[in-house]
Amino acid sequence: MLGVRIAVVATMMALSGPAFAQQPAASPPAPVDYSKVEIRTTDLGNNCYMLEGRGGNITVAVAADGIIMVDGEYAPLHDKIKAAIEAISKQPIKYLINTHFHGDHTGGNEAFAKDGVTIVSQVNVSTRLAAGTTNGLTGAKTPPAPQAALPSDTYTNFSKIRLQGRVADLKHIANAHTDGDTYVWFKTANVLSTGDTFTSGNYPYIDFANGGNIKGMIAATDAYLRLTNAKTRIVPGHGPLADKAALMEYRTMLITARDRMANLVKEGKSEDDVVAMKPFADLDAKWAGSELASKNFIRVVYHSLADKPPDTQRPLLKRIFRRS
């Protein structure tokens, strides 16, 4: 019964979750045949590995007494992912870190938790999974995740995971790809896992309806540039393995997009206006995989800068005045 429920939840996430690999579209994509998905493993050195399948990239860091895993793709790929990790090491998977809440990164939570793995995330990931979410571009709704799929260990700003000979630093970047992003820094291995705050060689999806903002995306790249050097192996949320030079190119693209869109918003342009103007046409050749990806990036950057942030202070002020 558990396997059926996992498959159903994963399928719904695949259709409605804002995964980079499937840009939001007017109609749902065809169901994925997970039986044909292959898990590719890249050795990053220092007992760290990058796994690529159908969803977000996975990072695997092997310690003397266990394994730390970053992101878990879709539920139907659990067995294939587990087999790929067992081919690397016979150590047990101790921790699975969610870099954010989207289904192409968290779909495997329930199955890995059943294996005894501790699921770790920034606290907003658990909140979003428990409540269900709505895609800001399409209106598609992702239902609440089952209790067993929720992270059992959450943090707010910073955390560490320690195994024998291995430390993972977890840091929250506020309002970047979502409102619950975590990057994972394996300092001694010189490996950085970014989640979808960095997508190598392609425009990112910025989930503005769930706390994402291009300003936070730029702040994330600034943090990564401070951490890394020319030899750092950077595992992006999607796309090929990257280095610091690729990250710098990505940051330049984000800043260019932000500055151009800020001027258009200041001029009072509407969302339809800016889509028609194609303000990032010169960037599309390198960063847009399709016309839809180009339009979606315009729209998410527009919303990042044009939408008013939620008023979180007013309820607090009301409570203060009532007390006085």
mmCIF file of N, CA, C and O in Angstrom, residues 101-187:
data_model
loop_
_atom_site.group_PDB
_atom_site.id
_atom_site.type_symbol
_atom_site.label_atom_id
_atom_site.label_comp_id
_atom_site.label_asym_id
_atom_site.label_seq_id
_atom_site.Cartn_x
_atom_site.Cartn_y
_atom_site.Cartn_z
ATOM 1 N N PHE A 101 11.510 22.329 -1.258
ATOM 2 C CA PHE A 101 10.358 21.430 -1.138
ATOM 3 C C PHE A 101 9.873 20.797 -2.437
ATOM 4 O O PHE A 101 9.040 19.889 -2.409
ATOM 5 N N HIS A 102 10.322 21.215 -3.597
ATOM 6 C CA HIS A 102 9.773 20.736 -4.860
ATOM 7 C C HIS A 102 9.904 19.219 -5.010
ATOM 8 O O HIS A 102 10.898 18.614 -4.597
ATOM 9 N N GLY A 103 8.897 18.624 -5.645
ATOM 10 C CA GLY A 103 8.773 17.176 -5.707
ATOM 11 C C GLY A 103 9.885 16.453 -6.420
ATOM 12 O O GLY A 103 10.130 15.263 -6.158
ATOM 13 N N ASP A 104 10.585 17.131 -7.329
ATOM 14 C CA ASP A 104 11.685 16.465 -8.024
ATOM 15 C C ASP A 104 12.929 16.356 -7.148
ATOM 16 O O ASP A 104 13.925 15.745 -7.537
ATOM 17 N N HIS A 105 12.864 16.938 -5.943
ATOM 18 C CA HIS A 105 13.955 16.832 -4.971
ATOM 19 C C HIS A 105 13.522 16.104 -3.703
ATOM 20 O O HIS A 105 14.363 15.548 -2.997
ATOM 21 N N THR A 106 12.225 16.124 -3.392
ATOM 22 C CA THR A 106 11.726 15.547 -2.132
ATOM 23 C C THR A 106 10.838 14.326 -2.329
ATOM 24 O O THR A 106 10.372 13.744 -1.349
ATOM 25 N N GLY A 107 10.587 13.932 -3.576
ATOM 26 C CA GLY A 107 9.678 12.819 -3.826
ATOM 27 C C GLY A 107 10.091 11.523 -3.159
ATOM 28 O O GLY A 107 9.257 10.688 -2.818
ATOM 29 N N GLY A 108 11.392 11.337 -2.942
ATOM 30 C CA GLY A 108 11.878 10.108 -2.331
ATOM 31 C C GLY A 108 11.847 10.100 -0.817
ATOM 32 O O GLY A 108 12.212 9.092 -0.190
ATOM 33 N N ASN A 109 11.402 11.199 -0.190
ATOM 34 C CA ASN A 109 11.470 11.308 1.273
ATOM 35 C C ASN A 109 10.839 10.131 2.011
ATOM 36 O O ASN A 109 11.432 9.537 2.903
ATOM 37 N N GLU A 110 9.602 9.818 1.648
ATOM 38 C CA GLU A 110 8.870 8.813 2.401
ATOM 39 C C GLU A 110 9.556 7.448 2.326
ATOM 40 O O GLU A 110 9.692 6.745 3.333
ATOM 41 N N ALA A 111 9.999 7.076 1.142
ATOM 42 C CA ALA A 111 10.632 5.769 0.966
ATOM 43 C C ALA A 111 11.966 5.694 1.706
ATOM 44 O O ALA A 111 12.285 4.674 2.338
ATOM 45 N N PHE A 112 12.766 6.775 1.635
ATOM 46 C CA PHE A 112 14.040 6.751 2.346
ATOM 47 C C PHE A 112 13.834 6.808 3.857
ATOM 48 O O PHE A 112 14.582 6.172 4.620
ATOM 49 N N ALA A 113 12.825 7.555 4.303
ATOM 50 C CA ALA A 113 12.516 7.578 5.735
ATOM 51 C C ALA A 113 12.137 6.182 6.224
ATOM 52 O O ALA A 113 12.513 5.764 7.327
ATOM 53 N N LYS A 114 11.398 5.431 5.400
ATOM 54 C CA LYS A 114 11.035 4.058 5.753
ATOM 55 C C LYS A 114 12.281 3.186 5.903
ATOM 56 O O LYS A 114 12.293 2.229 6.693
ATOM 57 N N ASP A 115 13.358 3.541 5.159
ATOM 58 C CA ASP A 115 14.624 2.804 5.272
ATOM 59 C C ASP A 115 15.386 3.158 6.547
ATOM 60 O O ASP A 115 16.434 2.570 6.818
ATOM 61 N N GLY A 116 14.885 4.146 7.292
ATOM 62 C CA GLY A 116 15.562 4.576 8.509
ATOM 63 C C GLY A 116 16.431 5.797 8.340
ATOM 64 O O GLY A 116 17.186 6.168 9.252
ATOM 65 N N VAL A 117 16.335 6.461 7.199
ATOM 66 C CA VAL A 117 17.125 7.660 6.928
ATOM 67 C C VAL A 117 16.474 8.863 7.600
ATOM 68 O O VAL A 117 15.245 9.021 7.559
ATOM 69 N N THR A 118 17.266 9.726 8.210
ATOM 70 C CA THR A 118 16.772 10.965 8.808
ATOM 71 C C THR A 118 16.669 12.037 7.731
ATOM 72 O O THR A 118 17.674 12.348 7.073
ATOM 73 N N ILE A 119 15.481 12.599 7.538
ATOM 74 C CA ILE A 119 15.268 13.635 6.526
ATOM 75 C C ILE A 119 15.470 15.001 7.179
ATOM 76 O O ILE A 119 14.851 15.312 8.205
ATOM 77 N N VAL A 120 16.322 15.812 6.591
ATOM 78 C CA VAL A 120 16.712 17.107 7.158
ATOM 79 C C VAL A 120 16.366 18.220 6.175
ATOM 80 O O VAL A 120 16.570 18.072 4.963
ATOM 81 N N SER A 121 15.862 19.349 6.681
ATOM 82 C CA SER A 121 15.588 20.493 5.810
ATOM 83 C C SER A 121 15.503 21.773 6.619
ATOM 84 O O SER A 121 15.402 21.750 7.850
ATOM 85 N N GLN A 122 15.503 22.892 5.920
ATOM 86 C CA GLN A 122 15.128 24.160 6.523
ATOM 87 C C GLN A 122 13.646 24.082 6.885
ATOM 88 O O GLN A 122 12.864 23.410 6.208
ATOM 89 N N VAL A 123 13.232 24.742 7.932
ATOM 90 C CA VAL A 123 11.896 24.546 8.492
ATOM 91 C C VAL A 123 10.779 24.855 7.500
ATOM 92 O O VAL A 123 9.718 24.210 7.511
ATOM 93 N N ASN A 124 10.983 25.803 6.594
ATOM 94 C CA ASN A 124 9.925 26.158 5.644
ATOM 95 C C ASN A 124 9.616 25.034 4.664
ATOM 96 O O ASN A 124 8.519 24.986 4.103
ATOM 97 N N VAL A 125 10.573 24.142 4.440
ATOM 98 C CA VAL A 125 10.323 22.999 3.559
ATOM 99 C C VAL A 125 9.236 22.120 4.158
ATOM 100 O O VAL A 125 8.281 21.721 3.476
ATOM 101 N N SER A 126 9.357 21.814 5.423
ATOM 102 C CA SER A 126 8.357 20.991 6.103
ATOM 103 C C SER A 126 6.996 21.664 6.082
ATOM 104 O O SER A 126 5.963 21.024 5.842
ATOM 105 N N THR A 127 6.981 22.977 6.289
ATOM 106 C CA THR A 127 5.723 23.737 6.282
ATOM 107 C C THR A 127 5.052 23.671 4.922
ATOM 108 O O THR A 127 3.843 23.439 4.818
ATOM 109 N N ARG A 128 5.815 23.884 3.870
ATOM 110 C CA ARG A 128 5.261 23.853 2.509
ATOM 111 C C ARG A 128 4.762 22.456 2.140
ATOM 112 O O ARG A 128 3.685 22.306 1.552
ATOM 113 N N LEU A 129 5.537 21.436 2.464
ATOM 114 C CA LEU A 129 5.121 20.072 2.148
ATOM 115 C C LEU A 129 3.836 19.716 2.887
ATOM 116 O O LEU A 129 2.938 19.076 2.331
ATOM 117 N N ALA A 130 3.735 20.109 4.141
ATOM 118 C CA ALA A 130 2.570 19.758 4.948
ATOM 119 C C ALA A 130 1.307 20.470 4.484
ATOM 120 O O ALA A 130 0.199 19.919 4.571
ATOM 121 N N ALA A 131 1.461 21.685 3.983
ATOM 122 C CA ALA A 131 0.301 22.490 3.601
ATOM 123 C C ALA A 131 -0.136 22.276 2.151
ATOM 124 O O ALA A 131 -1.301 22.502 1.813
ATOM 125 N N GLY A 132 0.785 21.847 1.276
ATOM 126 C CA GLY A 132 0.498 21.836 -0.157
ATOM 127 C C GLY A 132 0.788 23.206 -0.740
ATOM 128 O O GLY A 132 0.802 24.207 -0.021
ATOM 129 N N THR A 133 1.020 23.275 -2.033
ATOM 130 C CA THR A 133 1.439 24.525 -2.663
ATOM 131 C C THR A 133 0.748 24.734 -4.001
ATOM 132 O O THR A 133 0.159 23.811 -4.568
ATOM 133 N N THR A 134 0.871 25.969 -4.507
ATOM 134 C CA THR A 134 0.301 26.334 -5.798
ATOM 135 C C THR A 134 1.382 26.922 -6.684
ATOM 136 O O THR A 134 2.183 27.756 -6.229
ATOM 137 N N ASN A 135 1.438 26.514 -7.936
ATOM 138 C CA ASN A 135 2.388 27.041 -8.904
ATOM 139 C C ASN A 135 1.944 28.423 -9.347
ATOM 140 O O ASN A 135 0.824 28.597 -9.833
ATOM 141 N N GLY A 136 2.813 29.423 -9.177
ATOM 142 C CA GLY A 136 2.452 30.791 -9.495
ATOM 143 C C GLY A 136 2.233 31.055 -10.972
ATOM 144 O O GLY A 136 1.491 31.967 -11.341
ATOM 145 N N LEU A 137 2.838 30.265 -11.848
ATOM 146 C CA LEU A 137 2.698 30.473 -13.283
ATOM 147 C C LEU A 137 1.473 29.775 -13.860
ATOM 148 O O LEU A 137 0.808 30.302 -14.740
ATOM 149 N N THR A 138 1.200 28.580 -13.383
ATOM 150 C CA THR A 138 0.125 27.775 -13.984
ATOM 151 C C THR A 138 -1.113 27.650 -13.105
ATOM 152 O O THR A 138 -2.175 27.282 -13.592
ATOM 153 N N GLY A 139 -0.963 27.895 -11.809
ATOM 154 C CA GLY A 139 -2.072 27.679 -10.886
ATOM 155 C C GLY A 139 -2.229 26.231 -10.468
ATOM 156 O O GLY A 139 -3.114 25.907 -9.675
ATOM 157 N N ALA A 140 -1.381 25.342 -10.995
ATOM 158 C CA ALA A 140 -1.463 23.924 -10.625
ATOM 159 C C ALA A 140 -1.168 23.742 -9.142
ATOM 160 O O ALA A 140 -0.278 24.396 -8.592
ATOM 161 N N LYS A 141 -1.930 22.862 -8.514
ATOM 162 C CA LYS A 141 -1.799 22.662 -7.078
ATOM 163 C C LYS A 141 -1.128 21.322 -6.777
ATOM 164 O O LYS A 141 -1.453 20.305 -7.382
ATOM 165 N N THR A 142 -0.190 21.340 -5.847
ATOM 166 C CA THR A 142 0.422 20.132 -5.330
ATOM 167 C C THR A 142 -0.198 19.858 -3.961
ATOM 168 O O THR A 142 -0.160 20.732 -3.087
ATOM 169 N N PRO A 143 -0.779 18.697 -3.747
ATOM 170 C CA PRO A 143 -1.464 18.415 -2.477
ATOM 171 C C PRO A 143 -0.474 18.256 -1.332
ATOM 172 O O PRO A 143 0.730 18.065 -1.554
ATOM 173 N N PRO A 144 -0.964 18.327 -0.101
ATOM 174 C CA PRO A 144 -0.082 18.095 1.045
ATOM 175 C C PRO A 144 0.584 16.722 0.960
ATOM 176 O O PRO A 144 -0.020 15.749 0.519
ATOM 177 N N ALA A 145 1.835 16.670 1.372
ATOM 178 C CA ALA A 145 2.558 15.403 1.402
ATOM 179 C C ALA A 145 2.126 14.599 2.625
ATOM 180 O O ALA A 145 1.713 15.172 3.637
ATOM 181 N N PRO A 146 2.216 13.276 2.558
ATOM 182 C CA PRO A 146 1.896 12.468 3.739
ATOM 183 C C PRO A 146 2.858 12.758 4.885
ATOM 184 O O PRO A 146 4.000 13.188 4.656
ATOM 185 N N GLN A 147 2.404 12.547 6.090
ATOM 186 C CA GLN A 147 3.220 12.832 7.272
ATOM 187 C C GLN A 147 4.579 12.154 7.200
ATOM 188 O O GLN A 147 5.605 12.724 7.585
ATOM 189 N N ALA A 148 4.615 10.938 6.691
ATOM 190 C CA ALA A 148 5.864 10.176 6.636
ATOM 191 C C ALA A 148 6.891 10.784 5.689
ATOM 192 O O ALA A 148 8.072 10.445 5.751
ATOM 193 N N ALA A 149 6.455 11.680 4.804
ATOM 194 C CA ALA A 149 7.374 12.310 3.854
ATOM 195 C C ALA A 149 7.953 13.618 4.375
ATOM 196 O O ALA A 149 8.835 14.202 3.741
ATOM 197 N N LEU A 150 7.468 14.083 5.522
ATOM 198 C CA LEU A 150 7.932 15.366 6.056
ATOM 199 C C LEU A 150 9.292 15.203 6.737
ATOM 200 O O LEU A 150 9.548 14.183 7.390
ATOM 201 N N PRO A 151 10.171 16.198 6.594
ATOM 202 C CA PRO A 151 11.460 16.127 7.290
ATOM 203 C C PRO A 151 11.252 15.986 8.798
ATOM 204 O O PRO A 151 10.408 16.662 9.388
ATOM 205 N N SER A 152 12.039 15.119 9.409
ATOM 206 C CA SER A 152 11.927 14.910 10.856
ATOM 207 C C SER A 152 12.913 15.768 11.634
ATOM 208 O O SER A 152 12.813 15.887 12.856
ATOM 209 N N ASP A 153 13.857 16.373 10.942
ATOM 210 C CA ASP A 153 14.880 17.208 11.570
ATOM 211 C C ASP A 153 14.957 18.512 10.779
ATOM 212 O O ASP A 153 15.364 18.504 9.615
ATOM 213 N N THR A 154 14.532 19.621 11.386
ATOM 214 C CA THR A 154 14.529 20.900 10.675
ATOM 215 C C THR A 154 15.399 21.919 11.410
ATOM 216 O O THR A 154 15.668 21.798 12.600
ATOM 217 N N TYR A 155 15.826 22.930 10.664
ATOM 218 C CA TYR A 155 16.632 24.009 11.235
ATOM 219 C C TYR A 155 16.129 25.326 10.670
ATOM 220 O O TYR A 155 15.310 25.353 9.734
ATOM 221 N N THR A 156 16.616 26.452 11.206
ATOM 222 C CA THR A 156 16.156 27.763 10.753
ATOM 223 C C THR A 156 17.184 28.464 9.869
ATOM 224 O O THR A 156 16.905 28.793 8.712
ATOM 225 N N ASN A 157 18.378 28.707 10.383
ATOM 226 C CA ASN A 157 19.372 29.471 9.623
ATOM 227 C C ASN A 157 20.626 28.676 9.274
ATOM 228 O O ASN A 157 21.170 28.818 8.180
ATOM 229 N N PHE A 158 21.095 27.857 10.211
ATOM 230 C CA PHE A 158 22.357 27.155 9.984
ATOM 231 C C PHE A 158 22.355 25.856 10.780
ATOM 232 O O PHE A 158 21.822 25.779 11.880
ATOM 233 N N SER A 159 22.958 24.823 10.191
ATOM 234 C CA SER A 159 23.062 23.543 10.890
ATOM 235 C C SER A 159 24.287 22.784 10.390
ATOM 236 O O SER A 159 24.858 23.126 9.352
ATOM 237 N N LYS A 160 24.686 21.782 11.139
ATOM 238 C CA LYS A 160 25.794 20.914 10.749
ATOM 239 C C LYS A 160 25.362 19.463 10.896
ATOM 240 O O LYS A 160 24.618 19.118 11.818
ATOM 241 N N ILE A 161 25.843 18.633 10.001
ATOM 242 C CA ILE A 161 25.695 17.187 10.138
ATOM 243 C C ILE A 161 27.102 16.603 10.200
ATOM 244 O O ILE A 161 27.927 16.870 9.316
ATOM 245 N N ARG A 162 27.345 15.821 11.255
ATOM 246 C CA ARG A 162 28.681 15.247 11.450
ATOM 247 C C ARG A 162 28.609 13.724 11.436
ATOM 248 O O ARG A 162 27.822 13.133 12.167
ATOM 249 N N LEU A 163 29.428 13.136 10.596
ATOM 250 C CA LEU A 163 29.693 11.706 10.652
ATOM 251 C C LEU A 163 31.207 11.543 10.798
ATOM 252 O O LEU A 163 31.946 12.540 10.754
ATOM 253 N N GLN A 164 31.675 10.325 10.952
ATOM 254 C CA GLN A 164 33.108 10.103 11.170
ATOM 255 C C GLN A 164 33.906 10.505 9.929
ATOM 256 O O GLN A 164 33.791 9.903 8.864
ATOM 257 N N GLY A 165 34.690 11.585 10.072
ATOM 258 C CA GLY A 165 35.510 12.056 8.963
ATOM 259 C C GLY A 165 34.763 12.876 7.928
ATOM 260 O O GLY A 165 35.293 13.142 6.846
ATOM 261 N N ARG A 166 33.551 13.312 8.256
ATOM 262 C CA ARG A 166 32.750 14.060 7.273
ATOM 263 C C ARG A 166 31.853 15.067 7.987
ATOM 264 O O ARG A 166 31.159 14.710 8.938
ATOM 265 N N VAL A 167 31.901 16.309 7.544
ATOM 266 C CA VAL A 167 31.028 17.356 8.072
ATOM 267 C C VAL A 167 30.319 18.029 6.914
ATOM 268 O O VAL A 167 30.935 18.386 5.907
ATOM 269 N N ALA A 168 29.011 18.198 7.055
ATOM 270 C CA ALA A 168 28.215 18.940 6.073
ATOM 271 C C ALA A 168 27.680 20.195 6.739
ATOM 272 O O ALA A 168 27.001 20.120 7.768
ATOM 273 N N ASP A 169 28.006 21.346 6.180
ATOM 274 C CA ASP A 169 27.465 22.614 6.663
ATOM 275 C C ASP A 169 26.215 22.948 5.865
ATOM 276 O O ASP A 169 26.265 23.026 4.630
ATOM 277 N N LEU A 170 25.115 23.158 6.560
ATOM 278 C CA LEU A 170 23.845 23.512 5.935
ATOM 279 C C LEU A 170 23.548 24.973 6.226
ATOM 280 O O LEU A 170 23.572 25.405 7.385
ATOM 281 N N LYS A 171 23.254 25.748 5.195
ATOM 282 C CA LYS A 171 22.976 27.173 5.361
ATOM 283 C C LYS A 171 21.733 27.546 4.576
ATOM 284 O O LYS A 171 21.574 27.130 3.428
ATOM 285 N N HIS A 172 20.865 28.310 5.213
ATOM 286 C CA HIS A 172 19.646 28.787 4.569
ATOM 287 C C HIS A 172 19.914 30.089 3.827
ATOM 288 O O HIS A 172 20.537 31.004 4.370
ATOM 289 N N ILE A 173 19.450 30.151 2.572
ATOM 290 C CA ILE A 173 19.439 31.397 1.801
ATOM 291 C C ILE A 173 17.990 31.864 1.740
ATOM 292 O O ILE A 173 17.124 31.157 1.217
ATOM 293 N N ALA A 174 17.707 33.028 2.277
ATOM 294 C CA ALA A 174 16.324 33.494 2.372
ATOM 295 C C ALA A 174 15.782 33.942 1.016
ATOM 296 O O ALA A 174 16.457 34.669 0.286
ATOM 297 N N ASN A 175 14.581 33.481 0.698
ATOM 298 C CA ASN A 175 13.835 33.972 -0.463
ATOM 299 C C ASN A 175 14.673 34.003 -1.725
ATOM 300 O O ASN A 175 14.898 35.058 -2.331
ATOM 301 N N ALA A 176 15.096 32.840 -2.156
ATOM 302 C CA ALA A 176 15.885 32.696 -3.386
ATOM 303 C C ALA A 176 15.075 31.897 -4.403
ATOM 304 O O ALA A 176 14.201 32.447 -5.061
ATOM 305 N N HIS A 177 15.337 30.614 -4.541
ATOM 306 C CA HIS A 177 14.505 29.769 -5.413
ATOM 307 C C HIS A 177 13.121 29.588 -4.786
ATOM 308 O O HIS A 177 12.095 29.592 -5.480
ATOM 309 N N THR A 178 13.090 29.417 -3.468
ATOM 310 C CA THR A 178 11.858 29.339 -2.680
ATOM 311 C C THR A 178 12.134 30.072 -1.372
ATOM 312 O O THR A 178 13.133 30.791 -1.257
ATOM 313 N N ASP A 179 11.283 29.865 -0.362
ATOM 314 C CA ASP A 179 11.563 30.452 0.952
ATOM 315 C C ASP A 179 12.218 29.447 1.895
ATOM 316 O O ASP A 179 12.383 29.738 3.080
ATOM 317 N N GLY A 180 12.621 28.274 1.378
ATOM 318 C CA GLY A 180 13.199 27.256 2.247
ATOM 319 C C GLY A 180 14.468 26.638 1.711
ATOM 320 O O GLY A 180 14.752 25.459 1.972
ATOM 321 N N ASP A 181 15.258 27.409 0.975
ATOM 322 C CA ASP A 181 16.440 26.850 0.311
ATOM 323 C C ASP A 181 17.589 26.574 1.276
ATOM 324 O O ASP A 181 17.867 27.361 2.181
ATOM 325 N N THR A 182 18.269 25.475 1.028
ATOM 326 C CA THR A 182 19.478 25.101 1.763
ATOM 327 C C THR A 182 20.592 24.823 0.765
ATOM 328 O O THR A 182 20.373 24.151 -0.237
ATOM 329 N N TYR A 183 21.776 25.374 1.043
ATOM 330 C CA TYR A 183 22.943 24.873 0.317
ATOM 331 C C TYR A 183 23.780 24.054 1.292
ATOM 332 O O TYR A 183 23.736 24.261 2.511
ATOM 333 N N VAL A 184 24.506 23.081 0.750
ATOM 334 C CA VAL A 184 25.287 22.159 1.568
ATOM 335 C C VAL A 184 26.751 22.249 1.149
ATOM 336 O O VAL A 184 27.079 22.046 -0.026
ATOM 337 N N TRP A 185 27.596 22.537 2.110
ATOM 338 C CA TRP A 185 29.016 22.754 1.842
ATOM 339 C C TRP A 185 29.825 21.663 2.542
ATOM 340 O O TRP A 185 29.837 21.560 3.766
ATOM 341 N N PHE A 186 30.477 20.831 1.730
ATOM 342 C CA PHE A 186 31.395 19.818 2.242
ATOM 343 C C PHE A 186 32.801 20.408 2.117
ATOM 344 O O PHE A 186 33.494 20.209 1.111
ATOM 345 N N LYS A 187 33.214 21.148 3.120
ATOM 346 C CA LYS A 187 34.416 21.974 3.031
ATOM 347 C C LYS A 187 35.671 21.157 2.763
ATOM 348 O O LYS A 187 36.470 21.503 1.875
#
